[in-house]
Amino acid sequence: MAQVISSIVVVILIAGFLLRANRGIHIRLMALAIATDLSLVLALELNRSAIRKATTNPSPLLMFHVAMSVIALASYAAMAALGNATRGGNTRWRGWHRKVAWVLGCSRAANYVTSWML
């Protein structure tokens, strides 16, 4: 079930990226993707004790997966803050918003691929 939800999050992120010219839809899709992904992380921790598993003799692949997960989560926070800063038409932070979007996209893609490998 977690893989299905994760796949849905990836589709929502891609849709949000493709529809970035329409701010209203972009913001709603990205907020939905972030909220869903954070809920998934919380559910995995509560149901599978993911943090304990990741810190108890982890394989190199699991360590990479966790690193990408942490980067993606940090990027979500940065994207939300930067997106909120640019929301009112302020272009000052738009360049950073785009740069962090690349970090988020790459880390989330790596997280998604490695989740299927674990």
PDB file of C-alpha atoms in Angstrom:
ATOM      1  CA  MET A   1       0.000   0.000   0.000  1.00  0.00           C
ATOM      2  CA  ALA A   2       2.882   2.378   0.773  1.00  0.00           C
ATOM      3  CA  GLN A   3       4.241   1.872  -2.758  1.00  0.00           C
ATOM      4  CA  VAL A   4       0.874   2.816  -4.255  1.00  0.00           C
ATOM      5  CA  ILE A   5       0.658   5.982  -2.165  1.00  0.00           C
ATOM      6  CA  SER A   6       4.262   6.848  -2.979  1.00  0.00           C
ATOM      7  CA  SER A   7       3.508   6.378  -6.686  1.00  0.00           C
ATOM      8  CA  ILE A   8       0.507   8.684  -6.388  1.00  0.00           C
ATOM      9  CA  VAL A   9       2.697  11.310  -4.694  1.00  0.00           C
ATOM     10  CA  VAL A  10       5.195  11.118  -7.556  1.00  0.00           C
ATOM     11  CA  VAL A  11       2.397  11.569 -10.107  1.00  0.00           C
ATOM     12  CA  ILE A  12       1.039  14.571  -8.176  1.00  0.00           C
ATOM     13  CA  LEU A  13       4.535  16.108  -7.991  1.00  0.00           C
ATOM     14  CA  ILE A  14       4.996  15.671 -11.742  1.00  0.00           C
ATOM     15  CA  ALA A  15       1.559  17.163 -12.426  1.00  0.00           C
ATOM     16  CA  GLY A  16       2.339  20.095 -10.135  1.00  0.00           C
ATOM     17  CA  PHE A  17       5.614  20.676 -11.937  1.00  0.00           C
ATOM     18  CA  LEU A  18       3.999  20.509 -15.370  1.00  0.00           C
ATOM     19  CA  LEU A  19       1.229  22.880 -14.289  1.00  0.00           C
ATOM     20  CA  ARG A  20       3.560  25.390 -12.608  1.00  0.00           C
ATOM     21  CA  ALA A  21       2.408  28.166 -14.960  1.00  0.00           C
ATOM     22  CA  ASN A  22      -1.018  28.006 -13.306  1.00  0.00           C
ATOM     23  CA  ARG A  23      -0.115  29.115  -9.785  1.00  0.00           C
ATOM     24  CA  GLY A  24      -3.420  28.175  -8.179  1.00  0.00           C
ATOM     25  CA  ILE A  25      -3.311  24.578  -9.395  1.00  0.00           C
ATOM     26  CA  HIS A  26       0.473  24.318  -8.854  1.00  0.00           C
ATOM     27  CA  ILE A  27       0.204  25.387  -5.220  1.00  0.00           C
ATOM     28  CA  ARG A  28      -2.705  23.044  -4.493  1.00  0.00           C
ATOM     29  CA  LEU A  29      -1.030  20.049  -6.123  1.00  0.00           C
ATOM     30  CA  MET A  30       2.288  20.618  -4.402  1.00  0.00           C
ATOM     31  CA  ALA A  31       0.630  21.130  -1.021  1.00  0.00           C
ATOM     32  CA  LEU A  32      -1.314  17.899  -1.563  1.00  0.00           C
ATOM     33  CA  ALA A  33       1.846  16.006  -2.536  1.00  0.00           C
ATOM     34  CA  ILE A  34       3.781  17.308   0.469  1.00  0.00           C
ATOM     35  CA  ALA A  35       0.956  16.578   2.928  1.00  0.00           C
ATOM     36  CA  THR A  36       0.426  13.091   1.497  1.00  0.00           C
ATOM     37  CA  ASP A  37       4.128  12.260   1.543  1.00  0.00           C
ATOM     38  CA  LEU A  38       4.570  13.501   5.113  1.00  0.00           C
ATOM     39  CA  SER A  39       1.534  11.444   6.151  1.00  0.00           C
ATOM     40  CA  LEU A  40       3.080   8.417   4.471  1.00  0.00           C
ATOM     41  CA  VAL A  41       6.356   8.919   6.344  1.00  0.00           C
ATOM     42  CA  LEU A  42       4.446   9.204   9.630  1.00  0.00           C
ATOM     43  CA  ALA A  43       2.426   6.068   8.852  1.00  0.00           C
ATOM     44  CA  LEU A  44       5.583   4.125   7.990  1.00  0.00           C
ATOM     45  CA  GLU A  45       7.145   5.153  11.277  1.00  0.00           C
ATOM     46  CA  LEU A  46       4.068   4.266  13.304  1.00  0.00           C
ATOM     47  CA  ASN A  47       3.375   0.958  11.527  1.00  0.00           C
ATOM     48  CA  ARG A  48       6.869  -0.273  10.670  1.00  0.00           C
ATOM     49  CA  SER A  49       9.164   1.541  13.105  1.00  0.00           C
ATOM     50  CA  ALA A  50      11.081   2.829  10.096  1.00  0.00           C
ATOM     51  CA  ILE A  51      13.564   4.889  12.113  1.00  0.00           C
ATOM     52  CA  ARG A  52      14.549   1.943  14.311  1.00  0.00           C
ATOM     53  CA  LYS A  53      14.931  -0.281  11.239  1.00  0.00           C
ATOM     54  CA  ALA A  54      17.058   2.347   9.495  1.00  0.00           C
ATOM     55  CA  THR A  55      19.378   2.735  12.472  1.00  0.00           C
ATOM     56  CA  THR A  56      19.791  -0.964  13.279  1.00  0.00           C
ATOM     57  CA  ASN A  57      22.553  -2.381  11.081  1.00  0.00           C
ATOM     58  CA  PRO A  58      21.333  -0.781   7.814  1.00  0.00           C
ATOM     59  CA  SER A  59      22.552  -1.907   4.408  1.00  0.00           C
ATOM     60  CA  PRO A  60      24.314   0.641   2.175  1.00  0.00           C
ATOM     61  CA  LEU A  61      21.189   0.801  -0.018  1.00  0.00           C
ATOM     62  CA  LEU A  62      19.004   1.530   2.996  1.00  0.00           C
ATOM     63  CA  MET A  63      21.443   4.213   4.181  1.00  0.00           C
ATOM     64  CA  PHE A  64      21.272   5.858   0.736  1.00  0.00           C
ATOM     65  CA  HIS A  65      17.472   5.602   0.758  1.00  0.00           C
ATOM     66  CA  VAL A  66      17.298   7.235   4.188  1.00  0.00           C
ATOM     67  CA  ALA A  67      19.693  10.002   3.103  1.00  0.00           C
ATOM     68  CA  MET A  68      17.540  10.748   0.056  1.00  0.00           C
ATOM     69  CA  SER A  69      14.447  10.704   2.252  1.00  0.00           C
ATOM     70  CA  VAL A  70      15.936  13.229   4.673  1.00  0.00           C
ATOM     71  CA  ILE A  71      17.026  15.481   1.805  1.00  0.00           C
ATOM     72  CA  ALA A  72      13.554  15.252   0.252  1.00  0.00           C
ATOM     73  CA  LEU A  73      11.880  16.106   3.572  1.00  0.00           C
ATOM     74  CA  ALA A  74      14.201  19.074   4.121  1.00  0.00           C
ATOM     75  CA  SER A  75      13.534  20.164   0.542  1.00  0.00           C
ATOM     76  CA  TYR A  76       9.789  20.030   1.191  1.00  0.00           C
ATOM     77  CA  ALA A  77      10.240  22.493   4.052  1.00  0.00           C
ATOM     78  CA  ALA A  78      12.431  24.765   1.931  1.00  0.00           C
ATOM     79  CA  MET A  79      10.040  24.569  -1.026  1.00  0.00           C
ATOM     80  CA  ALA A  80       7.069  25.446   1.143  1.00  0.00           C
ATOM     81  CA  ALA A  81       8.862  28.448   2.621  1.00  0.00           C
ATOM     82  CA  LEU A  82      10.232  29.631  -0.723  1.00  0.00           C
ATOM     83  CA  GLY A  83       6.935  29.004  -2.481  1.00  0.00           C
ATOM     84  CA  ASN A  84       5.106  30.973   0.162  1.00  0.00           C
ATOM     85  CA  ALA A  85       7.620  33.814  -0.218  1.00  0.00           C
ATOM     86  CA  THR A  86       7.065  33.970  -3.987  1.00  0.00           C
ATOM     87  CA  ARG A  87       3.307  33.423  -3.801  1.00  0.00           C
ATOM     88  CA  GLY A  88       2.353  37.071  -3.644  1.00  0.00           C
ATOM     89  CA  GLY A  89       4.305  37.874  -6.784  1.00  0.00           C
ATOM     90  CA  ASN A  90       7.624  38.513  -5.044  1.00  0.00           C
ATOM     91  CA  THR A  91      10.258  37.265  -7.496  1.00  0.00           C
ATOM     92  CA  ARG A  92      13.191  37.684  -5.102  1.00  0.00           C
ATOM     93  CA  TRP A  93      13.230  34.017  -4.061  1.00  0.00           C
ATOM     94  CA  ARG A  94      12.017  32.448  -7.325  1.00  0.00           C
ATOM     95  CA  GLY A  95      15.550  31.445  -8.399  1.00  0.00           C
ATOM     96  CA  TRP A  96      16.122  29.621  -5.129  1.00  0.00           C
ATOM     97  CA  HIS A  97      12.685  28.021  -5.407  1.00  0.00           C
ATOM     98  CA  ARG A  98      13.714  26.583  -8.787  1.00  0.00           C
ATOM     99  CA  LYS A  99      17.113  25.387  -7.519  1.00  0.00           C
ATOM    100  CA  VAL A 100      15.633  23.654  -4.508  1.00  0.00           C
ATOM    101  CA  ALA A 101      12.987  22.120  -6.800  1.00  0.00           C
ATOM    102  CA  TRP A 102      15.798  20.310  -8.634  1.00  0.00           C
ATOM    103  CA  VAL A 103      17.189  19.016  -5.343  1.00  0.00           C
ATOM    104  CA  LEU A 104      13.716  17.885  -4.317  1.00  0.00           C
ATOM    105  CA  GLY A 105      13.041  16.217  -7.663  1.00  0.00           C
ATOM    106  CA  CYS A 106      16.324  14.330  -7.697  1.00  0.00           C
ATOM    107  CA  SER A 107      16.157  13.242  -4.053  1.00  0.00           C
ATOM    108  CA  ARG A 108      12.493  12.210  -4.314  1.00  0.00           C
ATOM    109  CA  ALA A 109      13.194  10.253  -7.514  1.00  0.00           C
ATOM    110  CA  ALA A 110      16.115   8.459  -5.854  1.00  0.00           C
ATOM    111  CA  ASN A 111      13.935   7.786  -2.810  1.00  0.00           C
ATOM    112  CA  TYR A 112      11.174   6.370  -4.996  1.00  0.00           C
ATOM    113  CA  VAL A 113      13.487   4.082  -6.993  1.00  0.00           C
ATOM    114  CA  THR A 114      15.298   2.778  -3.919  1.00  0.00           C
ATOM    115  CA  SER A 115      12.005   2.134  -2.103  1.00  0.00           C
ATOM    116  CA  TRP A 116      11.216  -0.465  -4.770  1.00  0.00           C
ATOM    117  CA  MET A 117      14.660  -2.023  -4.306  1.00  0.00           C
ATOM    118  CA  LEU A 118      14.365  -2.493  -0.546  1.00  0.00           C
TER     119      LEU A 118
END
